[in-house]
Tab-separated table of C-alpha atoms in Angstrom:
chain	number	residue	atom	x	y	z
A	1	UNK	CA	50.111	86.030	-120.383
A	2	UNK	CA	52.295	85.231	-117.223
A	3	UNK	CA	55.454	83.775	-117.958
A	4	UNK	CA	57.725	82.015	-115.122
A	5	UNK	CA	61.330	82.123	-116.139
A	6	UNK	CA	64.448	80.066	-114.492
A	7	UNK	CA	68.309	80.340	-115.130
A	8	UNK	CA	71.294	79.807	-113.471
A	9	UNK	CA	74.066	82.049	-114.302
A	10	UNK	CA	75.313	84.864	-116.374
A	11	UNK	CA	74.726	83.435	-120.121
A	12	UNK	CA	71.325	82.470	-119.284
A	13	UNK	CA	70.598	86.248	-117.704
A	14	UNK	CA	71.276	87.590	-121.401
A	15	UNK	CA	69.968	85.335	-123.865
A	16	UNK	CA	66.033	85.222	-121.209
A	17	UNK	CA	66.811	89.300	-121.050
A	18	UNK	CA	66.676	89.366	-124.807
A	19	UNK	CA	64.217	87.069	-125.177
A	20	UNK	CA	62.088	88.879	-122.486
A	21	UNK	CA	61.947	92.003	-124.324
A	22	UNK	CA	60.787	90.325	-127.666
A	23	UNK	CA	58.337	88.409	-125.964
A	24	UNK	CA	57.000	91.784	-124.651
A	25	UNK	CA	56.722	92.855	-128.334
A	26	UNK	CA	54.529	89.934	-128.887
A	27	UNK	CA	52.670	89.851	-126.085
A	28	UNK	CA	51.619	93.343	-124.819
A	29	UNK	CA	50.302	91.790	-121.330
A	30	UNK	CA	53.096	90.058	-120.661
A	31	UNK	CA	53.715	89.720	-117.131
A	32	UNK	CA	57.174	87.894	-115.425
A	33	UNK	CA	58.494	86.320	-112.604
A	34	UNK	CA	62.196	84.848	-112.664
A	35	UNK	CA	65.117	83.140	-111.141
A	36	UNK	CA	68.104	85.351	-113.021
A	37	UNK	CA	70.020	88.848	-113.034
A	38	UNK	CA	70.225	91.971	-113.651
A	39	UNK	CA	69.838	91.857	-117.394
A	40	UNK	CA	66.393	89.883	-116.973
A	41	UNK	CA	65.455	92.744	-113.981
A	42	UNK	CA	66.356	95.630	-116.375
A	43	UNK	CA	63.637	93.996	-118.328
A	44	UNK	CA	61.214	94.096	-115.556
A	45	UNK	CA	58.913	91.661	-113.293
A	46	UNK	CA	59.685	90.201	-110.147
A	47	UNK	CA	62.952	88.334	-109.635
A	48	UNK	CA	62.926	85.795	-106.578
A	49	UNK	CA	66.800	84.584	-106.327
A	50	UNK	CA	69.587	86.168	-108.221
A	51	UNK	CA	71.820	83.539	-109.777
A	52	UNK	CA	74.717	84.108	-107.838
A	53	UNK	CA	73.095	82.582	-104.627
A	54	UNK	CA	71.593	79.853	-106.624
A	55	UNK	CA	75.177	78.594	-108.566
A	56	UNK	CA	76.746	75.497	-107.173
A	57	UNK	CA	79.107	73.856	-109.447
A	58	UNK	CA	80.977	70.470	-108.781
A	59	UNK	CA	80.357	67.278	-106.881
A	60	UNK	CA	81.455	68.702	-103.757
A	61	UNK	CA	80.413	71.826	-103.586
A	62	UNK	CA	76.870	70.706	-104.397
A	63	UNK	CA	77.274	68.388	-101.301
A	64	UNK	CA	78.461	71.275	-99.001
A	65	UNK	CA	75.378	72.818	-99.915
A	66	UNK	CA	72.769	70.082	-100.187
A	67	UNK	CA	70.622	72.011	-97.249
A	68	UNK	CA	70.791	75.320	-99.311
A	69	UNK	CA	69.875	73.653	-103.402
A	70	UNK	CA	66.853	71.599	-101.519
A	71	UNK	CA	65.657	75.075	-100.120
A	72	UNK	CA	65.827	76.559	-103.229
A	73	UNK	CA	63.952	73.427	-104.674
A	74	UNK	CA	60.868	74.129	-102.421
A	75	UNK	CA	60.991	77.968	-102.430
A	76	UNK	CA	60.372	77.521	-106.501
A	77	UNK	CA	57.774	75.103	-106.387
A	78	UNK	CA	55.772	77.188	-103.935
A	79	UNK	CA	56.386	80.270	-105.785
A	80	UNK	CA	55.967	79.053	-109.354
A	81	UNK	CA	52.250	77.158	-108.051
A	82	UNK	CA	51.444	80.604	-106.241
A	83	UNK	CA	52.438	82.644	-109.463
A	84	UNK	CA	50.166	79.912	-111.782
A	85	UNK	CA	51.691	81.356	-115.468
A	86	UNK	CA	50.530	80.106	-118.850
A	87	UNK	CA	54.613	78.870	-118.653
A	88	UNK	CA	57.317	77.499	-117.206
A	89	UNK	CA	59.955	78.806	-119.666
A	90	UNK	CA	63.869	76.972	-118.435
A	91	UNK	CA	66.999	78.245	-119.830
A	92	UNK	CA	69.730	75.601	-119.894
A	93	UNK	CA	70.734	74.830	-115.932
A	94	UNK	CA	69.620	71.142	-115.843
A	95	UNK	CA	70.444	69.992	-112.351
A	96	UNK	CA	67.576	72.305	-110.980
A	97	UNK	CA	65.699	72.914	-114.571
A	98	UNK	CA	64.672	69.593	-115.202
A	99	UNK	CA	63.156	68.693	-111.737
A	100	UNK	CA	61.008	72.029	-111.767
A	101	UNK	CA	60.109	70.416	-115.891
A	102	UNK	CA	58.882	67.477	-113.498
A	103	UNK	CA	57.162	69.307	-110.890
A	104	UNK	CA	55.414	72.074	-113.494
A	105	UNK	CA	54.334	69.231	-115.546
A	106	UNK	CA	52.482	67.110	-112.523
A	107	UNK	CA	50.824	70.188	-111.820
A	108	UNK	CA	49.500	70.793	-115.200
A	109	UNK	CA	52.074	73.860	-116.236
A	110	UNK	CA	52.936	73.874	-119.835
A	111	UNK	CA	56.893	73.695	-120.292
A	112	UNK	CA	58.927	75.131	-122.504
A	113	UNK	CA	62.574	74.510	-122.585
A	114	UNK	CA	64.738	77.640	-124.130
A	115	UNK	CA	68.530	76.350	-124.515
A	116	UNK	CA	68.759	72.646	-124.676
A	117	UNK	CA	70.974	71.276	-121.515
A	118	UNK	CA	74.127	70.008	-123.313
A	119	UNK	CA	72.763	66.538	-122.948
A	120	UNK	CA	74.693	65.575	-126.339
A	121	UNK	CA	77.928	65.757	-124.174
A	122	UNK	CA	77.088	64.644	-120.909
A	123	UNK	CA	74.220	62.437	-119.328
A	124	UNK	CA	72.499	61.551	-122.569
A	125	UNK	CA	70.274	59.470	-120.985
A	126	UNK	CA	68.506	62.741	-119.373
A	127	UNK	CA	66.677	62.918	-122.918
A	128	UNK	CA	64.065	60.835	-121.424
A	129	UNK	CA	63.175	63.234	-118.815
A	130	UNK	CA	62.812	65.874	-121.199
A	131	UNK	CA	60.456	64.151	-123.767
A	132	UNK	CA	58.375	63.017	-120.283
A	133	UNK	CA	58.477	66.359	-118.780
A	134	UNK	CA	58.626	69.094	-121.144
A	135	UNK	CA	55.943	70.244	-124.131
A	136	UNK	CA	58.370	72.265	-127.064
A	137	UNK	CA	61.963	72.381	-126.869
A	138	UNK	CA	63.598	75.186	-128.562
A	139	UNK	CA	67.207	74.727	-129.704
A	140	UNK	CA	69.946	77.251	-131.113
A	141	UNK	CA	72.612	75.136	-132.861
A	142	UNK	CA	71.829	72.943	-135.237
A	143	UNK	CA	73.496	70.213	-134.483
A	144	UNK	CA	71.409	69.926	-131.284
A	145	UNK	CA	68.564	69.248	-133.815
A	146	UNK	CA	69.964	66.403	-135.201
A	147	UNK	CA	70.981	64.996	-131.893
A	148	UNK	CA	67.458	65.141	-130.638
A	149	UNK	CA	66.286	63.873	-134.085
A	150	UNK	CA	67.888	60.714	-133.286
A	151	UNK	CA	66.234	60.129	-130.233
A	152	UNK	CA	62.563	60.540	-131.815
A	153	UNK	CA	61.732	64.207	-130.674
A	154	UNK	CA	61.173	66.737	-132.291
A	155	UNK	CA	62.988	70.440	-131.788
A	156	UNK	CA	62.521	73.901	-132.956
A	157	UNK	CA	65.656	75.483	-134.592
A	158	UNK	CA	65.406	79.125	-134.512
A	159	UNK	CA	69.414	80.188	-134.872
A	160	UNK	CA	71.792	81.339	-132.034
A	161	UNK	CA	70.482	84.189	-130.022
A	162	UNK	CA	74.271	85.253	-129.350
A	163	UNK	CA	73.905	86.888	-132.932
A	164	UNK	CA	71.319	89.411	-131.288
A	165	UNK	CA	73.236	90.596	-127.703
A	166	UNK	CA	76.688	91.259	-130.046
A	167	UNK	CA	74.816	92.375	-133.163
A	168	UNK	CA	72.608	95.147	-130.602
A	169	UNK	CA	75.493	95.773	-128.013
A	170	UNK	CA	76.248	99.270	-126.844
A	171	UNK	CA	79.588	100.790	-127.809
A	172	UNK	CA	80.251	98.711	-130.714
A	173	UNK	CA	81.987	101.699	-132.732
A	174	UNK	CA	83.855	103.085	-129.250
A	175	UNK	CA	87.672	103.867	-129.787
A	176	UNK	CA	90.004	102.099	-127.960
A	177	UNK	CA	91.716	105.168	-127.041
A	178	UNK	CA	87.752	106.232	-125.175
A	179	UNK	CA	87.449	102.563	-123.718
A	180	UNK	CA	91.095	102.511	-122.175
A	181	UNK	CA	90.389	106.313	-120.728
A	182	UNK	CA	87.204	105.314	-119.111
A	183	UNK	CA	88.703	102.374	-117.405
A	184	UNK	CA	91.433	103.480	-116.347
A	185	UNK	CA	93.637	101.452	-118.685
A	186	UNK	CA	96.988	101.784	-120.437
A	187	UNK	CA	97.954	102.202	-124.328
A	188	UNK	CA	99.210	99.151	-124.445
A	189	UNK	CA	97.040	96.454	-126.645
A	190	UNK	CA	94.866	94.237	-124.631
A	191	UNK	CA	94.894	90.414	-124.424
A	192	UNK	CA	91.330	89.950	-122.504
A	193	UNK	CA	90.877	86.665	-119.609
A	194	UNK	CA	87.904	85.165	-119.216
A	195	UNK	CA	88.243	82.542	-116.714
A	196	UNK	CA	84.172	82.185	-116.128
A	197	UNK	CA	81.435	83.260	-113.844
A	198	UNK	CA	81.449	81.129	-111.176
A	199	UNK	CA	83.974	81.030	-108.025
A	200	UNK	CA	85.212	77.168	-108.412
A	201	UNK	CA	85.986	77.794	-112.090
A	202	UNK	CA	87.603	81.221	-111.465
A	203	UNK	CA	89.923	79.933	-108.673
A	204	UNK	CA	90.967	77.119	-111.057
A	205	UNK	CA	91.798	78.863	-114.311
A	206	UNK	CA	92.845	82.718	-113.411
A	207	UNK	CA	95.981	81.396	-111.649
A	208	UNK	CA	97.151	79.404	-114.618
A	209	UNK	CA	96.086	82.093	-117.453
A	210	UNK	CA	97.947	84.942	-115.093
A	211	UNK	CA	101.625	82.596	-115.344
A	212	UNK	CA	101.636	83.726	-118.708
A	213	UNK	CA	102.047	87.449	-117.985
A	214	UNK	CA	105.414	88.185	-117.454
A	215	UNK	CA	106.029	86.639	-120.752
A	216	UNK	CA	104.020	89.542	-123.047
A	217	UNK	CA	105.431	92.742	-120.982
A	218	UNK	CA	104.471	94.902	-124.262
A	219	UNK	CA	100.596	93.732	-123.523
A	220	UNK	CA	98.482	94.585	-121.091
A	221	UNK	CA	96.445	91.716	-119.525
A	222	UNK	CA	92.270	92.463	-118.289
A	223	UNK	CA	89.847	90.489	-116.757
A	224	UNK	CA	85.981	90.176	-117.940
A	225	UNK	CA	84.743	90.244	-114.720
A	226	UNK	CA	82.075	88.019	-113.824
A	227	UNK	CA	78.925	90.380	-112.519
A	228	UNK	CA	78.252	88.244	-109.640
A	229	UNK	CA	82.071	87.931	-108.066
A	230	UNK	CA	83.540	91.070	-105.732
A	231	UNK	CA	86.571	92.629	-106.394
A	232	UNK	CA	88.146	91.213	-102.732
A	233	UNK	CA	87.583	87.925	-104.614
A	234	UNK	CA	89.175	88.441	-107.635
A	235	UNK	CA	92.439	89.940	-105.901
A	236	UNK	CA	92.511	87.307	-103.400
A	237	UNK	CA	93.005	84.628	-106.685
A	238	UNK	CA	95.251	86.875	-108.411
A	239	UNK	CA	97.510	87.653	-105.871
A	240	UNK	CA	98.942	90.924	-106.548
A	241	UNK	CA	99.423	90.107	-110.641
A	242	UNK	CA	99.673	92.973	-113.390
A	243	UNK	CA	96.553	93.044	-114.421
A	244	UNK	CA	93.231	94.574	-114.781
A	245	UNK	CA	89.663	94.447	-114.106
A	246	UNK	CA	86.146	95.465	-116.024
A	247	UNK	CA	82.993	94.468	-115.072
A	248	UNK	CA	79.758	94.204	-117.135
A	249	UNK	CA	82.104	95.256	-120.462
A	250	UNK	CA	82.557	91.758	-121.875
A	251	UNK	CA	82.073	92.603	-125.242
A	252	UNK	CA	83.526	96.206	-125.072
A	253	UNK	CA	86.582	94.332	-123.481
A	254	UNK	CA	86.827	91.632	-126.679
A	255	UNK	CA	86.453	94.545	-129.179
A	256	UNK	CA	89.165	96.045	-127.894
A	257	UNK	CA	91.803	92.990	-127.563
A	258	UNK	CA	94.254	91.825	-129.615
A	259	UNK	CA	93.745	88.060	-128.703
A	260	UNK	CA	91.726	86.334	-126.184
A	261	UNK	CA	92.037	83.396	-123.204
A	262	UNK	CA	88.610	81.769	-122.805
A	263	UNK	CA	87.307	79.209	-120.081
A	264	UNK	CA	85.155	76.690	-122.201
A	265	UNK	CA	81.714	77.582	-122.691
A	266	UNK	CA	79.897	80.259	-124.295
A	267	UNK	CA	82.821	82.768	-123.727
A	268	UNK	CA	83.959	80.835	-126.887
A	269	UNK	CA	81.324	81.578	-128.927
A	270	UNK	CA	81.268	85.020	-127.942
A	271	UNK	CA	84.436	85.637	-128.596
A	272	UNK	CA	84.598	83.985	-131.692
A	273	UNK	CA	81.610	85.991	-133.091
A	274	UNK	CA	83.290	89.096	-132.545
A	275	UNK	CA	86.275	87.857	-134.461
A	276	UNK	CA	88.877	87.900	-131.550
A	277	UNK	CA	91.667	85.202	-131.688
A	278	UNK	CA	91.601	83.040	-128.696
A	279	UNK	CA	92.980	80.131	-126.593
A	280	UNK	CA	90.437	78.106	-124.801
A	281	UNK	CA	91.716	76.837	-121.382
A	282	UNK	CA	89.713	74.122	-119.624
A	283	UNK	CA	90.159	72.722	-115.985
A	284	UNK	CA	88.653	70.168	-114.352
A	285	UNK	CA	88.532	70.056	-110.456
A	286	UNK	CA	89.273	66.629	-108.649
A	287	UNK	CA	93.010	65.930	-110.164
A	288	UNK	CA	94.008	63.301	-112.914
A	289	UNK	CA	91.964	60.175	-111.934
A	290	UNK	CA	88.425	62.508	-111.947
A	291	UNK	CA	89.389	63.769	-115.092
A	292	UNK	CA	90.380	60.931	-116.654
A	293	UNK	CA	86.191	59.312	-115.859
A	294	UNK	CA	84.983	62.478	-117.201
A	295	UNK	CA	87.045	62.279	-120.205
A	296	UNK	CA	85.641	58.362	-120.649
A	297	UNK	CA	82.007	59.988	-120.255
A	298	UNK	CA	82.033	62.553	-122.781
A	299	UNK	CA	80.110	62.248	-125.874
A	300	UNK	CA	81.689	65.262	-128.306
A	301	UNK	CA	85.370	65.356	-129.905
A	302	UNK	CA	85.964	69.093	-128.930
A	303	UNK	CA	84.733	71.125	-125.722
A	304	UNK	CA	84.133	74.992	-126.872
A	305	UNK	CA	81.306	75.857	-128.881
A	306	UNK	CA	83.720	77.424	-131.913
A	307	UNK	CA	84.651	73.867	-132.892
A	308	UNK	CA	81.710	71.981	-131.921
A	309	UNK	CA	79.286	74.103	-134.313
A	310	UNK	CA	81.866	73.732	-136.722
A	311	UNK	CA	83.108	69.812	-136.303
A	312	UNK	CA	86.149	70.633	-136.945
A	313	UNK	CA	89.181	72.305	-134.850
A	314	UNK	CA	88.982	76.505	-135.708
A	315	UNK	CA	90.659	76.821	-132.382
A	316	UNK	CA	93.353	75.370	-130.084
A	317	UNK	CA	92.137	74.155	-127.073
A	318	UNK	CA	94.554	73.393	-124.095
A	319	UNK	CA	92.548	70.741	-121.944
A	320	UNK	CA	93.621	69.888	-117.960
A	321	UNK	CA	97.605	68.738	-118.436
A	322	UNK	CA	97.722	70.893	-121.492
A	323	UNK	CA	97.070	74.078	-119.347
A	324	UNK	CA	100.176	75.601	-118.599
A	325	UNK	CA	102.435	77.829	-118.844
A	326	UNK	CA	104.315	77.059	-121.723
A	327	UNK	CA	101.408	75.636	-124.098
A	328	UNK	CA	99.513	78.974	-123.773
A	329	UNK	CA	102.856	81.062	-124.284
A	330	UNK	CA	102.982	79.040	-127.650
A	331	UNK	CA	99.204	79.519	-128.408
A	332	UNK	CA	99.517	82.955	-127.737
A	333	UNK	CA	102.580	83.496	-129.985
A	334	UNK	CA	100.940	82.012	-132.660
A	335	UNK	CA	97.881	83.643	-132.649
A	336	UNK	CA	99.526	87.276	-131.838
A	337	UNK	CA	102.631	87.076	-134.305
A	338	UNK	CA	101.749	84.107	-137.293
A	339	UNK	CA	99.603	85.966	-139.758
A	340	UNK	CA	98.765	83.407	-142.091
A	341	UNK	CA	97.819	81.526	-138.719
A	342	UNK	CA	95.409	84.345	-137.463
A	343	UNK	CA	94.248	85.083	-140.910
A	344	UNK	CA	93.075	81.395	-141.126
A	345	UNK	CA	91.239	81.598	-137.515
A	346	UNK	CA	89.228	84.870	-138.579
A	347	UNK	CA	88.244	83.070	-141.814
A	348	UNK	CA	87.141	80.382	-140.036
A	349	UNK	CA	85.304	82.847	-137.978
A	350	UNK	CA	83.311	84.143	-140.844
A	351	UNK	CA	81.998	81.000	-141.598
A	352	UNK	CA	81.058	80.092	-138.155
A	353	UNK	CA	79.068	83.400	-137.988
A	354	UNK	CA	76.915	82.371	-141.293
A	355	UNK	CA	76.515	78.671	-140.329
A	356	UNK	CA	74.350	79.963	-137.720
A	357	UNK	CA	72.085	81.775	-139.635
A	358	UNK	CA	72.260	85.149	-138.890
A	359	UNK	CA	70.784	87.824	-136.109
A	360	UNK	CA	67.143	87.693	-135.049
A	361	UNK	CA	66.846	84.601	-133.292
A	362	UNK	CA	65.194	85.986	-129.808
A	363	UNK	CA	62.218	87.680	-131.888
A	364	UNK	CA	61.820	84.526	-133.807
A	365	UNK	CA	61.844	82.125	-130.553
A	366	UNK	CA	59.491	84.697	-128.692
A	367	UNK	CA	57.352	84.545	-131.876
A	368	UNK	CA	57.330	80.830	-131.395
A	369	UNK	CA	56.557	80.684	-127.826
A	370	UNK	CA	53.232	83.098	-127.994
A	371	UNK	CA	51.614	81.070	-131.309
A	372	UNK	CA	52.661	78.131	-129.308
A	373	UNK	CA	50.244	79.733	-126.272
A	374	UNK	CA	47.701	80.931	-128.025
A	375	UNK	CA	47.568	77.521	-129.596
């Protein structure tokens, strides 16, 4: 079968990679063509766009590139009607995913949606497009379920596919003594930054995380580099700070680290599942008054994935004023020095890991995806 696949940034290159090579297992024709990255093109097919030329994030810098997003708009239509697949497969990215739902659907392409848009905390009213526009929806936390359970449409849970990429990682028994030789890193313990993957959210947080490093001289600081961002970029934010840089090592990086500061979003998770104690830092762009609306908007008590899954606050998380210097020294101090503060987070961990049922997910959604085909 031909299978057309769209995503928009780093997360949704791994968790379509993964699910690419299960759906290969299922399907021993299986033939793709993708808006992604290099995880999805390791898995072979044709890629059209690369997500780094295809992320725009924020009001503004969507309008500075209105001429580019519309291009991008027609270039998929054409290419998706020339390609004709048995299915339009979308991973998460709603701005562009849920017009091409639209467009696939008035042209008679089955739709399947693989990572629900977070809908349940912003726009909830872009439910309605989905149940017009897309045929299964496949969902990996369960609270998702419920949400769409309430608005009369049904779901398929098939647990977190984040399980899978850290359960089948590569180096996961390395040293830390062979990690820090092969990047070029001291012996000092590691406190990891991951300020995001794209450039607005990068130029926001990094500055504030880095005002913290002076203050832990007996740690060294390292980035998780974001594939898609150069080197000249990163050192033009950081401005000549003590710190270092490794790309395409995320999760070698949090194996190694003694404690973690995360950008909200799946970073969290991540991190979390591989039982590294973090702080999650959150900025907004567009100063108080922009925050403030958004705040008003949002539908969820807690912004990183940890707490959401949970309900309940597993880790501290430092939101727009709260983001500074001194709050994350605190954080930090807690979560390096307090045992019985640390101990509790790692519990909490534990639990987090089994509430989301355990590795496997990507063979059972490509499993679902095929019967759903052959149907």
């Amino acid at each position: 079968m031909k299978y057309y696949i769209i995503t928009g940034e780093a997360s949704g290159d791994l968790h379509a990679s993964n699910l690419m090579k299960e759906l290969k297992n299922e399907d021993t024709q299986a033939e793709f063509r993708f808006w992604g990255g290099d995880l999805m093109q390791a898995q072979g097919g044709e890629m059209v766009k690369h997500y780094r030329e295809t992320a725009f994030m924020g009001f503004v810098t969507v309008l500075k590139n209105l001429k580019t997003i519309r291009a991008n708009f027609t270039l998929c239509e054409t290419d998706l009607l020339a390609f004709a697949p048995d299915v339009l497969i979308l991973v998460d990215y709603p701005g562009f995913n849920l017009r091409m739902a639209a467009f696939a659907k008035k042209h008679g392409i089955r739709v399947h949606y693989y990572i629900s848009p977070k809908i349940w905390a912003w726009k909830e009213s872009r439910v309605k497009k989905i149940k017009a526009h897309v045929d299964r929806m496949f969902t990996i936390f369960p609270f998702e379920t419920e949400f769409y359970k309430k608005h009369n449409y049904e779901v398929s849970f098939g647990g977190n596919p984040l399980l899978d990429a850290i359960e089948d990682r590569d180096n996961k028994d390395e040293s830390f003594d062979h990690f820090a030789e092969r990047n070029q890193l001291s012996q000092k313990p590691i406190i990891a930054l991951l300020a995001g993957s794209r450039k607005q959210e990068i130029e926001r947080i990094l500055p504030v995380m880095l005002q913290v490093v002076d203050r832990f001289p007996d740690y060294q600081f390292v980035v998780a580099a974001a594939p898609s961002i150069t080197k000249e970029f990163y050192a033009s934010v950081s401005k000549g700070s003590k710190l270092s840089f490794v790309y395409n090592q995320t999760y070698d990086l949090l194996q190694q680290s003694k404690a973690a500061l995360v950008a909200s979003g799946t970073a969290t998770l991540e991190t979390a599942l591989l039982r590294i104690p973090q702080v999650v830092c959150y900025l907004t762009g567009g100063g108080k008054l922009l925050f403030t609306i958004g705040k008003r908007l949002l539908k969820v008590k807690y912004i990183s994935l940890v707490n959401l899954v949970m309900d309940k606050l597993i880790v501290k998380e430092l939101i727009q004023h709260t983001c500074n210097k001194e709050m994350i020294t605190e954080e930090l101090n807690q979560i390096l020095f307090k045992e019985d503060y640390r101990s509790e987070m790692l519990h909490n961990y534990q639990l987090l890991n089994e509430h989301l049922g355990g590795a496997g997910a990507s063979a059972r959604f490509a499993k679902m995806i095929y019967n759903d085909l052959q149907r």
